Short mmCIF file of C-alpha atoms and ligand atoms in Angstrom, two decimals:
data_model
loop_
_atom_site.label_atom_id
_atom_site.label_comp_id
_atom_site.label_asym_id
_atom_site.label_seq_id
_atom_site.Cartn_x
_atom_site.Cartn_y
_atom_site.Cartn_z
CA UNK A 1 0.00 0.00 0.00
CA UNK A 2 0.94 3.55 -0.79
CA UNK A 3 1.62 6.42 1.54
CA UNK A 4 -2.04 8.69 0.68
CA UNK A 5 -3.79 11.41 2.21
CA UNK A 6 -8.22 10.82 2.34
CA UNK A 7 -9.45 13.81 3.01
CA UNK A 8 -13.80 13.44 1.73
CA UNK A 9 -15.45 16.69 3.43
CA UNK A 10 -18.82 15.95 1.24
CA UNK A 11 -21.65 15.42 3.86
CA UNK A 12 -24.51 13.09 2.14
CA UNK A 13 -28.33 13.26 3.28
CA UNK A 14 -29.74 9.94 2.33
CA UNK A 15 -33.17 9.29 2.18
CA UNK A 16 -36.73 10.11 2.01
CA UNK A 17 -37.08 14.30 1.62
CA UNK A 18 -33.51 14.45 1.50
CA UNK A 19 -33.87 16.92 -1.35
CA UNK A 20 -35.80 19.37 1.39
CA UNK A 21 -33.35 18.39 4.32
CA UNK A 22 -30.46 19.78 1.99
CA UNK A 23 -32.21 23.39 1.90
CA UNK A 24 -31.55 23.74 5.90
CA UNK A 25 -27.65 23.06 5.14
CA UNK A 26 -27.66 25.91 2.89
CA UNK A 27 -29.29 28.18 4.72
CA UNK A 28 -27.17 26.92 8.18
CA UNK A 29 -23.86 27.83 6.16
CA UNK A 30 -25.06 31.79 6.23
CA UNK A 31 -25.18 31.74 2.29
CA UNK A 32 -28.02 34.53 1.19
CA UNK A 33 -28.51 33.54 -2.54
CA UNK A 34 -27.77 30.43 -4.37
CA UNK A 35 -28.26 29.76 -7.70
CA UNK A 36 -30.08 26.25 -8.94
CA UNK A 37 -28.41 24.40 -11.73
CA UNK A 38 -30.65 22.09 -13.67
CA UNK A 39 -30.82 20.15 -16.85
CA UNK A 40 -33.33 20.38 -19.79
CA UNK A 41 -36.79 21.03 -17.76
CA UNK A 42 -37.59 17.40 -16.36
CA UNK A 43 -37.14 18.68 -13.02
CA UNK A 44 -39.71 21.38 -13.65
CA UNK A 45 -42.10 19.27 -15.34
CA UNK A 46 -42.05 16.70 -12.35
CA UNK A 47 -42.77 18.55 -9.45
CA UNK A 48 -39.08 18.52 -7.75
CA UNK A 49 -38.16 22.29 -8.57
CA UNK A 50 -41.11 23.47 -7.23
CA UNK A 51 -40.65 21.64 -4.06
CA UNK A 52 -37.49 22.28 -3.39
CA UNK A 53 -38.28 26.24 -4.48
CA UNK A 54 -41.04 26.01 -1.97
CA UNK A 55 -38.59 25.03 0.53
CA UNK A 56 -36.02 27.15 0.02
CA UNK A 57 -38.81 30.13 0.15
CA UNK A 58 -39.84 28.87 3.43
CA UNK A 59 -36.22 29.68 4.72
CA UNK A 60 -36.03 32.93 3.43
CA UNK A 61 -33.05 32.43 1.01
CA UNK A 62 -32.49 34.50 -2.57
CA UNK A 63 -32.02 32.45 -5.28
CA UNK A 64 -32.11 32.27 -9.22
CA UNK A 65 -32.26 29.94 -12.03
CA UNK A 66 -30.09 28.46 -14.12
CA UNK A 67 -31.40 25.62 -16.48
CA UNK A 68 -30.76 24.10 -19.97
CA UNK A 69 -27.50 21.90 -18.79
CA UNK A 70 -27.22 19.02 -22.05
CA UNK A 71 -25.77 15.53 -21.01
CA UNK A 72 -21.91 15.75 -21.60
CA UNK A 73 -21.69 19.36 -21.14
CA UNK A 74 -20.20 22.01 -23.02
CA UNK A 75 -17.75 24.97 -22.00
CA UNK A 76 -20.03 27.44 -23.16
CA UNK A 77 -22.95 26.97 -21.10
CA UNK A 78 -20.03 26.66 -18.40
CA UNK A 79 -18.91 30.48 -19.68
CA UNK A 80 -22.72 31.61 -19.66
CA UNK A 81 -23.48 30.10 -15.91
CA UNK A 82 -20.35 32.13 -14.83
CA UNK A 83 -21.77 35.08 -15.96
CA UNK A 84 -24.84 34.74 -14.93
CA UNK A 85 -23.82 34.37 -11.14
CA UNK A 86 -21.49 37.15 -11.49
CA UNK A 87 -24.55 39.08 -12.58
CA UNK A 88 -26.65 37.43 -9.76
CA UNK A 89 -23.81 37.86 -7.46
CA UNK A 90 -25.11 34.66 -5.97
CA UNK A 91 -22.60 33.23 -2.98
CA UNK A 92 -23.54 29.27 -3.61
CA UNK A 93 -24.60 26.84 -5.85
CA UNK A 94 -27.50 24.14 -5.71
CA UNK A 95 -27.22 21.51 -8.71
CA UNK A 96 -29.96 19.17 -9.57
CA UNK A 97 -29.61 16.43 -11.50
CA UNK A 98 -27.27 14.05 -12.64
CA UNK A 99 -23.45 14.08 -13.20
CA UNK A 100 -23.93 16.44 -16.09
CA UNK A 101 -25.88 19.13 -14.31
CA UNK A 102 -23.62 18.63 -10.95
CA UNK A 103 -20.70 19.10 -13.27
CA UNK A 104 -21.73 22.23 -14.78
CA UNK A 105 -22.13 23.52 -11.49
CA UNK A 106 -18.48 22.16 -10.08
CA UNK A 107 -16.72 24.17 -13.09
CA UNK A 108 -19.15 27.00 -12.49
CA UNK A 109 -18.37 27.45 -9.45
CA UNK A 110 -14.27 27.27 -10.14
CA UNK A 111 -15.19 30.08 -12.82
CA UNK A 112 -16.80 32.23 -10.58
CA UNK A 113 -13.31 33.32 -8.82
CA UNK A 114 -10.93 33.17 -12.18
CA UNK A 115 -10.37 36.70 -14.14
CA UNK A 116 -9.46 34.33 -17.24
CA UNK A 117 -10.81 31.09 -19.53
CA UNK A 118 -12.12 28.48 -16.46
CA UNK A 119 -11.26 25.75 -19.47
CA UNK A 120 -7.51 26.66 -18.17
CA UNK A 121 -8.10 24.51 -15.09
CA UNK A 122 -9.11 21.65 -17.80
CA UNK A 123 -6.34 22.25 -19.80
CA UNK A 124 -4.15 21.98 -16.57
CA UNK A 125 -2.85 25.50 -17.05
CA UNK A 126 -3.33 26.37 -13.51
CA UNK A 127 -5.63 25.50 -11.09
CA UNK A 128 -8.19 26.95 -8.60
CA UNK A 129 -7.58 28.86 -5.61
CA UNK A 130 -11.05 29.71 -4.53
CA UNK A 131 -14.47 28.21 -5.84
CA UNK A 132 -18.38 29.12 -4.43
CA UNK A 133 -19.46 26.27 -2.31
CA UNK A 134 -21.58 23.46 -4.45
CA UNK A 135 -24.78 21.90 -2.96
CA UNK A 136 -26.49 19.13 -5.18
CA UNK A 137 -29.85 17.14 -5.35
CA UNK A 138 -28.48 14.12 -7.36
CA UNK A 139 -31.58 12.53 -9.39
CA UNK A 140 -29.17 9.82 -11.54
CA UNK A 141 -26.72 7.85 -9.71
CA UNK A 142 -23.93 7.17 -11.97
CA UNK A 143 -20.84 8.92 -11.97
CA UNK A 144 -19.79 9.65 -8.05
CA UNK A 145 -19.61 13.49 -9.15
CA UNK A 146 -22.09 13.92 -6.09
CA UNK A 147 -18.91 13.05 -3.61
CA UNK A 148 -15.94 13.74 -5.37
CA UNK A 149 -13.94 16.25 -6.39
CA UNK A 150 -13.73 16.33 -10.12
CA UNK A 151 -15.37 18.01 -12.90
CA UNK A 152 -16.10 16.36 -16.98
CA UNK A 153 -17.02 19.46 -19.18
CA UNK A 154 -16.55 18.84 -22.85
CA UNK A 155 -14.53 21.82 -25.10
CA UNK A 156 -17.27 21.76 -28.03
CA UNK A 157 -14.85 23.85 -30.10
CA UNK A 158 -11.84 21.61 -29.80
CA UNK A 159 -13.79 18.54 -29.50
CA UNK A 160 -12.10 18.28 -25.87
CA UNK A 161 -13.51 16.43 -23.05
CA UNK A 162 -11.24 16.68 -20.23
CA UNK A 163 -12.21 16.46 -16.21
CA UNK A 164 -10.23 18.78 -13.74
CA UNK A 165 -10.24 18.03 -10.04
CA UNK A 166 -9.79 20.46 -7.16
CA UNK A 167 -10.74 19.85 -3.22
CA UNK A 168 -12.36 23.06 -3.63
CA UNK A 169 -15.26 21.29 -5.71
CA UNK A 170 -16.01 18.83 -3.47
CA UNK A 171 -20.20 19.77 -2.77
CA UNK A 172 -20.56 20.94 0.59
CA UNK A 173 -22.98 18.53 0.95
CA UNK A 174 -25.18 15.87 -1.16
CA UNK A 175 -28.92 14.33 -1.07
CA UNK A 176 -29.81 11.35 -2.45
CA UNK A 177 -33.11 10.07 -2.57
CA UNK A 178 -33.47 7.03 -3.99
CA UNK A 179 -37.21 7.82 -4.99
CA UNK A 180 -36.25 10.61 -7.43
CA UNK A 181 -34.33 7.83 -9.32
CA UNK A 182 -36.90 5.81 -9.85
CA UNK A 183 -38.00 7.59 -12.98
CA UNK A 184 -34.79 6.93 -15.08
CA UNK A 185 -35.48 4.64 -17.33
CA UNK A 186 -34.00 1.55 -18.23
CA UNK A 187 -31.86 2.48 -20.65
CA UNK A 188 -30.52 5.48 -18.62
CA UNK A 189 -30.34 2.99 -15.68
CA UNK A 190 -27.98 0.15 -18.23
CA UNK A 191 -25.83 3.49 -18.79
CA UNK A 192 -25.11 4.10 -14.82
CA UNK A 193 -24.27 0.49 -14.02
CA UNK A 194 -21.75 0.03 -16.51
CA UNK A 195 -20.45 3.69 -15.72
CA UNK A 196 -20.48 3.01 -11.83
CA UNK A 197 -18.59 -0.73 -12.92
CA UNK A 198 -15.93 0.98 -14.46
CA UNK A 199 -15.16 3.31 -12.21
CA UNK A 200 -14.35 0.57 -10.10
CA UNK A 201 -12.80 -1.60 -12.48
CA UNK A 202 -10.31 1.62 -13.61
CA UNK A 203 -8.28 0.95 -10.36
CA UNK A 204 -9.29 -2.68 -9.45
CA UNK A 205 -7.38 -4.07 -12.78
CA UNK A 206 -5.06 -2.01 -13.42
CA UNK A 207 -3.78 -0.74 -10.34
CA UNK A 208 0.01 -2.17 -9.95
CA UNK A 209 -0.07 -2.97 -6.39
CA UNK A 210 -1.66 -5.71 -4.38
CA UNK A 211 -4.32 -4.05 -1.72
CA UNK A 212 -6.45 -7.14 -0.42
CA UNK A 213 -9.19 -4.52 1.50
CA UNK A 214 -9.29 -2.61 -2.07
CA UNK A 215 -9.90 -5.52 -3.92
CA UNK A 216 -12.97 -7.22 -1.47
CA UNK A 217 -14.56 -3.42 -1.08
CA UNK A 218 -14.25 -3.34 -5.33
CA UNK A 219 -15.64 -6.70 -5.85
CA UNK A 220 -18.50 -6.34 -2.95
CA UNK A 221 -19.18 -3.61 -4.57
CA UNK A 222 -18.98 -5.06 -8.12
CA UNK A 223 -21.49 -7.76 -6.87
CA UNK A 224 -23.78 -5.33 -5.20
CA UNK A 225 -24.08 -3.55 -9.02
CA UNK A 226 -24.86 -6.30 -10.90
CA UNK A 227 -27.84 -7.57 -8.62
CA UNK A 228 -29.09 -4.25 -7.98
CA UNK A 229 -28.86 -3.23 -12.03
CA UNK A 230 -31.38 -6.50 -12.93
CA UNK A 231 -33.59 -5.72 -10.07
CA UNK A 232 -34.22 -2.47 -10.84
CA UNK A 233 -34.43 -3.08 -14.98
CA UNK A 234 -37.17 -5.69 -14.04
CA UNK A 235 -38.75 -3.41 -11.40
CA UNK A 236 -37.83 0.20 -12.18
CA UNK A 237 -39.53 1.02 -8.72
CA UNK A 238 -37.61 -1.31 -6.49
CA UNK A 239 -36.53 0.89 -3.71
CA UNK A 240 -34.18 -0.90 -1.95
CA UNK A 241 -32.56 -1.81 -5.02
CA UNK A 242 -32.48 1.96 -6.14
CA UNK A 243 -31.04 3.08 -2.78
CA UNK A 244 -28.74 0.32 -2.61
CA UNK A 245 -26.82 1.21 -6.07
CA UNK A 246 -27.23 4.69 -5.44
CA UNK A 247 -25.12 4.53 -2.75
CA UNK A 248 -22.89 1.69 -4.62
CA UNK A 249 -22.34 4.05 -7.51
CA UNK A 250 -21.27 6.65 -4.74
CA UNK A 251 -18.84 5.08 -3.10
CA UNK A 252 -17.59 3.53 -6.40
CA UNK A 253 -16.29 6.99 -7.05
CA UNK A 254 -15.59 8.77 -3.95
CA UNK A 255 -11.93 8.18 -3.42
CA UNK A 256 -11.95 5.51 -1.17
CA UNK A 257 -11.30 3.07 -3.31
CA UNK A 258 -7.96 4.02 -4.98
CA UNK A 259 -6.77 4.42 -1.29
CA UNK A 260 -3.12 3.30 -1.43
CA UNK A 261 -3.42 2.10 -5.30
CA UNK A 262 -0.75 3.21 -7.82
CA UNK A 263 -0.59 2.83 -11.59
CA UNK A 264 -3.48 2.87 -12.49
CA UNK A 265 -4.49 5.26 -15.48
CA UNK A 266 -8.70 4.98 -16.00
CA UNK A 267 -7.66 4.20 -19.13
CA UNK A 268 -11.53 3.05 -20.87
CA UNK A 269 -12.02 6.77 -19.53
CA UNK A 270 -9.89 8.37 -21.54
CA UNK A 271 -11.24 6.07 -24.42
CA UNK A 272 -14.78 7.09 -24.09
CA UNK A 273 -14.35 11.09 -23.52
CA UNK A 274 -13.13 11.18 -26.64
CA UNK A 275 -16.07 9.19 -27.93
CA UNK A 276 -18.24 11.47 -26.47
CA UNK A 277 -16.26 14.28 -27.06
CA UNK A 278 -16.72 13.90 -30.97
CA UNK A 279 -19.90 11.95 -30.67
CA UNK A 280 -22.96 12.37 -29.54
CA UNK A 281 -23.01 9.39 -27.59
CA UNK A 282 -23.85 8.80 -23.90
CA UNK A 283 -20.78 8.66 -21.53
CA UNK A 284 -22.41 5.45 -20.43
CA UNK A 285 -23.07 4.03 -23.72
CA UNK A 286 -19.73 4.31 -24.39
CA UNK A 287 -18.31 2.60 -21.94
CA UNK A 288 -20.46 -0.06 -22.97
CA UNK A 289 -18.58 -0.18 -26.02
CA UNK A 290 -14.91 -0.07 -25.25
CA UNK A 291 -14.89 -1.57 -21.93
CA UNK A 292 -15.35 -5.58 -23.56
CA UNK A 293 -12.57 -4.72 -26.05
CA UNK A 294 -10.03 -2.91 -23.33
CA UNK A 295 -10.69 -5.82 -21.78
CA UNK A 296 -10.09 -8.45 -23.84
CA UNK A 297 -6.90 -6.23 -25.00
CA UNK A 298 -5.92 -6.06 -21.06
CA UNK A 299 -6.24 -9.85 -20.37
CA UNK A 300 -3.60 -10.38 -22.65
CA UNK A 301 -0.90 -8.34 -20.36
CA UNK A 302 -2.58 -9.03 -17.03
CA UNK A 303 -4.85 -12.44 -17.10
CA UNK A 304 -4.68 -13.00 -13.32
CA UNK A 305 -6.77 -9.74 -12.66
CA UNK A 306 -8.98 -9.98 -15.08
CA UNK A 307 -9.78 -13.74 -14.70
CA UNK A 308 -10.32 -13.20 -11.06
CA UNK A 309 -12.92 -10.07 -11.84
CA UNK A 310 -15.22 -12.25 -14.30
CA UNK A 311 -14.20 -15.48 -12.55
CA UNK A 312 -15.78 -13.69 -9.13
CA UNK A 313 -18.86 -12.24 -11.39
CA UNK A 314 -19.36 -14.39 -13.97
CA UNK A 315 -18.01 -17.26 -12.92
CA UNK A 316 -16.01 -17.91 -16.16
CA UNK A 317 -12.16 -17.08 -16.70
CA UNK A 318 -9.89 -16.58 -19.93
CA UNK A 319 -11.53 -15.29 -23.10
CA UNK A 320 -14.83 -17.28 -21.71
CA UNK A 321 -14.83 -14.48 -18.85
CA UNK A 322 -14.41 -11.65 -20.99
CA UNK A 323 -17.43 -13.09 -23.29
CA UNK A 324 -19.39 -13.46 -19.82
CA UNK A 325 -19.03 -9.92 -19.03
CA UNK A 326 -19.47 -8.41 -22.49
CA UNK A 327 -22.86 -10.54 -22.85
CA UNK A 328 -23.87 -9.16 -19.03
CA UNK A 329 -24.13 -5.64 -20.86
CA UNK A 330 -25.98 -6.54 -23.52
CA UNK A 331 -28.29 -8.74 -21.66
CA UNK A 332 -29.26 -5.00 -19.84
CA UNK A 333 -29.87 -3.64 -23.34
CA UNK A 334 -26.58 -2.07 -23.98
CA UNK A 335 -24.67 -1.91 -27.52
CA UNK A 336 -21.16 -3.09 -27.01
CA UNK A 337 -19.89 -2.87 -30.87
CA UNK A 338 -18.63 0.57 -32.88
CA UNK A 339 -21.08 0.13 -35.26
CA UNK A 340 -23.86 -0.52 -32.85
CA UNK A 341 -23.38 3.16 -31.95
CA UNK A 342 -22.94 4.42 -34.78
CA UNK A 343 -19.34 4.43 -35.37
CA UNK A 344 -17.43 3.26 -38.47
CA UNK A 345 -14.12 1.74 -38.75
CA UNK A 346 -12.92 4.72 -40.78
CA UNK A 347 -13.28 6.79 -37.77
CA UNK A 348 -11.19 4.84 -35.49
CA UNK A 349 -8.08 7.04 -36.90
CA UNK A 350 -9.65 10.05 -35.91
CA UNK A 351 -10.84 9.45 -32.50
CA UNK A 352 -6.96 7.46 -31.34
CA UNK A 353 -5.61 10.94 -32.83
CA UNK A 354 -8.25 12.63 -30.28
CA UNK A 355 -7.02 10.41 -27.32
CA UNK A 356 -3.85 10.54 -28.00
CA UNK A 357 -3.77 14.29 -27.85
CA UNK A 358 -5.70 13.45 -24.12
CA UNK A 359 -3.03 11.37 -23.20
CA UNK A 360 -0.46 13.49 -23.73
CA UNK A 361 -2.02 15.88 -21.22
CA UNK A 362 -2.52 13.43 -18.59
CA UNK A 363 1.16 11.84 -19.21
CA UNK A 364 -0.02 8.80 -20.34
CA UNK A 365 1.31 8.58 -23.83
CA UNK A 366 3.77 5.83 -23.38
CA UNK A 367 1.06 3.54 -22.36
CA UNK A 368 -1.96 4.79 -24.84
CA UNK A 369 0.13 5.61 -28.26
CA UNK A 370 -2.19 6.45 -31.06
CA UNK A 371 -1.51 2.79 -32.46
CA UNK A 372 -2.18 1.36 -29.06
CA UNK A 373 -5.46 2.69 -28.67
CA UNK A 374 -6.30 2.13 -32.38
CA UNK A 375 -5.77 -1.67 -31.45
CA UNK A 376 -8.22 -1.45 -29.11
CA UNK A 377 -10.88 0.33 -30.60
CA UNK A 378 -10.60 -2.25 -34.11
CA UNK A 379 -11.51 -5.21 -31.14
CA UNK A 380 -14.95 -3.00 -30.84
CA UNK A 381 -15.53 -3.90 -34.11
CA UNK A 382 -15.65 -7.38 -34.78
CA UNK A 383 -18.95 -9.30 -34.50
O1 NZQ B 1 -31.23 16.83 -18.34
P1 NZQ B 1 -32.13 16.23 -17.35
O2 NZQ B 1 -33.50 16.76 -17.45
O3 NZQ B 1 -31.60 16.29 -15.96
O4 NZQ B 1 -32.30 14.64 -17.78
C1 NZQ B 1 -31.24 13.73 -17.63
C2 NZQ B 1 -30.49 13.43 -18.89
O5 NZQ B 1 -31.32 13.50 -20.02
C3 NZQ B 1 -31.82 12.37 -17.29
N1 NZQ B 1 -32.20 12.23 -15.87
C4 NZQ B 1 -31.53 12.67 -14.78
N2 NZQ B 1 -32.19 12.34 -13.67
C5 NZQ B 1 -33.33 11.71 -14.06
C6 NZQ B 1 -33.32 11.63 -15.46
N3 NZQ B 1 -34.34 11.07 -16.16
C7 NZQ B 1 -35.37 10.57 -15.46
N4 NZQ B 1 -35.43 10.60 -14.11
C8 NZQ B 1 -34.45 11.17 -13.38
N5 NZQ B 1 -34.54 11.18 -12.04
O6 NZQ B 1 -30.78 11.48 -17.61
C9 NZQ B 1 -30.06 11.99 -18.72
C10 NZQ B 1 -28.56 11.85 -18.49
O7 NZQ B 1 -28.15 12.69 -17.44
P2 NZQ B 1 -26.60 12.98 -17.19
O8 NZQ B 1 -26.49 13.89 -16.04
O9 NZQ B 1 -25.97 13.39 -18.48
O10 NZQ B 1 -26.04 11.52 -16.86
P3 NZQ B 1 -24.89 11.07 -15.90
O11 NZQ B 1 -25.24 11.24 -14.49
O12 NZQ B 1 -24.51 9.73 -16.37
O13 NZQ B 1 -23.69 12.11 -16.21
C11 NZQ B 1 -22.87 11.96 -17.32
C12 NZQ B 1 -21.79 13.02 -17.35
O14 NZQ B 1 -20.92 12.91 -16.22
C13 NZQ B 1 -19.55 12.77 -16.67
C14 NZQ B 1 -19.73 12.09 -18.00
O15 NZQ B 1 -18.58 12.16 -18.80
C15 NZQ B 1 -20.91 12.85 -18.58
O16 NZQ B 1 -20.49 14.09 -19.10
N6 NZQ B 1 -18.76 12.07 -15.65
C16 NZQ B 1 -18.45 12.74 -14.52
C17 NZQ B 1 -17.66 12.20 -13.54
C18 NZQ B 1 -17.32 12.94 -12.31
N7 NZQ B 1 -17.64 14.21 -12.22
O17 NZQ B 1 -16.73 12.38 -11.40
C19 NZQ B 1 -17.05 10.87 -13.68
C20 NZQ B 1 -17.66 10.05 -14.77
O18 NZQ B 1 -16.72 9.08 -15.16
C21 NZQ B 1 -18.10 10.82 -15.97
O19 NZQ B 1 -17.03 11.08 -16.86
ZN1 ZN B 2 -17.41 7.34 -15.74
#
């Protein structure tokens, strides 16, 4: 194990009404105006806005409204929200929705401070040295953004997608209700498993150290996904299996898991940001695709880890294993092949050019070379 530092200051409200609970935090840390983040209107048209407006009425706070954030958000929203708080001269930030929406807010919220481009803190140009505090209502659990410190915002321009993580964007404090979740449908809900399963998966296999207490929380964890993803596609309104993958998909991402891990490099990350990046493909939906074929590319450096992962889920090992796994996700409805998504072999080129440009910022060009990552992506392909 490594020498690290865990420092997680997000508080989470879990529950029933935890989206009304999170009002009273707000208000408790003296902030007079806060502006609400949202997506594109479902949490109008359902009722939750209102209620948590209500609430936040009741306890005499400001606030104003900030809606229209797309999934894999763009810098220029980003750019517009900034302004818009400056303008507001709001002092906090309440996001609700999923990771997109609580992103938006996270790099808002960095913005707010920074006389220059906030997409310099992406570009690892410099980082943060003050940010407005970030409350969120999460109503998709998926990406851990709810409890962690990062932020994915997507340079439309350059065709970018880069994340950027500061302790200063940790939310002050999250709630998640499983409830609100249970409207995502299935397809959505296929998307945040095999998001939430690679998260874990990122520093499970590839991590070069052996951490026995990493590796039984990863794979409890793993477990827990699985069952709770078929319970909830054959019973969207399955509570406990809502709350109990809510708070999986949490932890998946929260930093306690790479605890002590090196080496690791979240490699089918950088993969699908690009994908998405140039695509307009979910970040979910794209995992989907290139996790079977990093995998089946991976097994042939490190077998023992990846047998042991589908040998523990699937109970199959070797290229059996990685079949196992691959047939899992489509089994929830997910497309696990280029083409299924859209994607031609011509293209491949074009988006290992795009990752390879990624990898180069995060100093991982040795080990994800254009040609590398071309060889993975043409394992996508076959039928
Ligand atoms: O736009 P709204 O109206 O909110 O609708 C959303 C959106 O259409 C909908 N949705 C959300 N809650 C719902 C719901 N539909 C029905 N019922 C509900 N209760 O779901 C759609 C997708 O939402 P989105 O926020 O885009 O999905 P997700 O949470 O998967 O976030 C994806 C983004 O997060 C980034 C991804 O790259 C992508 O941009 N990630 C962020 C990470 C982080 N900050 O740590 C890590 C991840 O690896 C990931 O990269
Ligand atoms: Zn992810």
């Amino acid at each position: 194990m490594t020498d690290f530092v865990f420092q997680n200051p997000t508080k989470i409200i879990f529950g029933e009404e935890a989206e009304l609970k999170i009002v009273a935090d707000i208000k408790d840390g003296g902030y007079k105006k806060t502006m609400i983040i949202y997506g594109m209107g479902r949490v109008k048209q359902n009722g939750l806005y209102d209620r948590v407006v209500r609430r936040i009425i009741k306890n005499e706070l400001g606030f104003t409204d900030f809606g229209g954030v797309r999934p894999n958000p763009v810098l220029s929203f980003v750019h517009d929200g900034i302004e818009w708080a400056r303008k507001n001269e709001v002092d906090s930030i309440l996001a609700i929705g999923g990771g997109s929406v609580i992103d938006a807010a996270k790099a808002i919220a960095a913005g707010f401070y920074y006389d220059a481009d906030v997409w310099d803190f992406f570009d690892k140009k410099t980082s943060p040295t003050k940010a407005l505090p970030v409350f969120t209502i999460l109503t998709l659990a998926a990406t851990g953004s709810e409890m962690n410190n990062v932020s994915v915002i997507t340079n439309e321009e350059e065709q970018k997608k880069y994340a950027f993580g500061s302790n200063l964007i940790f939310p002050v404090a999250s709630a998640l209700n499983p409830s609100i979740t249970m409207s995502v449908d299935n397809r959505q809900s296929a998307f945040a498993a095999v998001d939430a399963i690679s998260h874990i998966l990122e520093v499970y296999l590839s991590k070069q150290n052996n951490l026995r207490l990493n590796d039984r929380l990863s794979e409890a964890l793993l477990r827990t996904i699985v069952k709770d993803t078929e319970k909830i596609l054959e019973n969207p309104q399955d509570y406990d299996a809502r709350a109990s993958f809510m708070w999986s998909a949490t932890l998946a991402l929260n930093g306690i898991l790479s605890c002590g891990a090196e080496g690791y490099y979240f490699a089918n990350h950088l993969l699908e940001h690009s994908i998405s990046a140039m695509y307009d493909v979910a970040h979910g939906e794209g995992l989907a695709v290139v996790l079977p074929a990093w995998l089946s590319w991976f097994r042939e450096r490190e077998p023992k880890r990846v047998d042991r992962f589908t040998k523990k889920l699937f109970k199959k090992t070797g290229d059996e294993g990685v079949v196992a796994f691959e047939w899992w996700l489509r089994s929830l409805g997910l497309a696990t092949r280029l083409g299924e998504i859209g994607i031609k072999e011509s293209q491949i080129s074009y988006i290992a050019e795009n990752v390879a440009t990624a990898a180069l910022r995060s100093k991982i060009y040795k080990e994800y070379d254009k040609k590398t990552v071309e060889g993975i992506l043409k394992r996508a392909l076959r039928s």
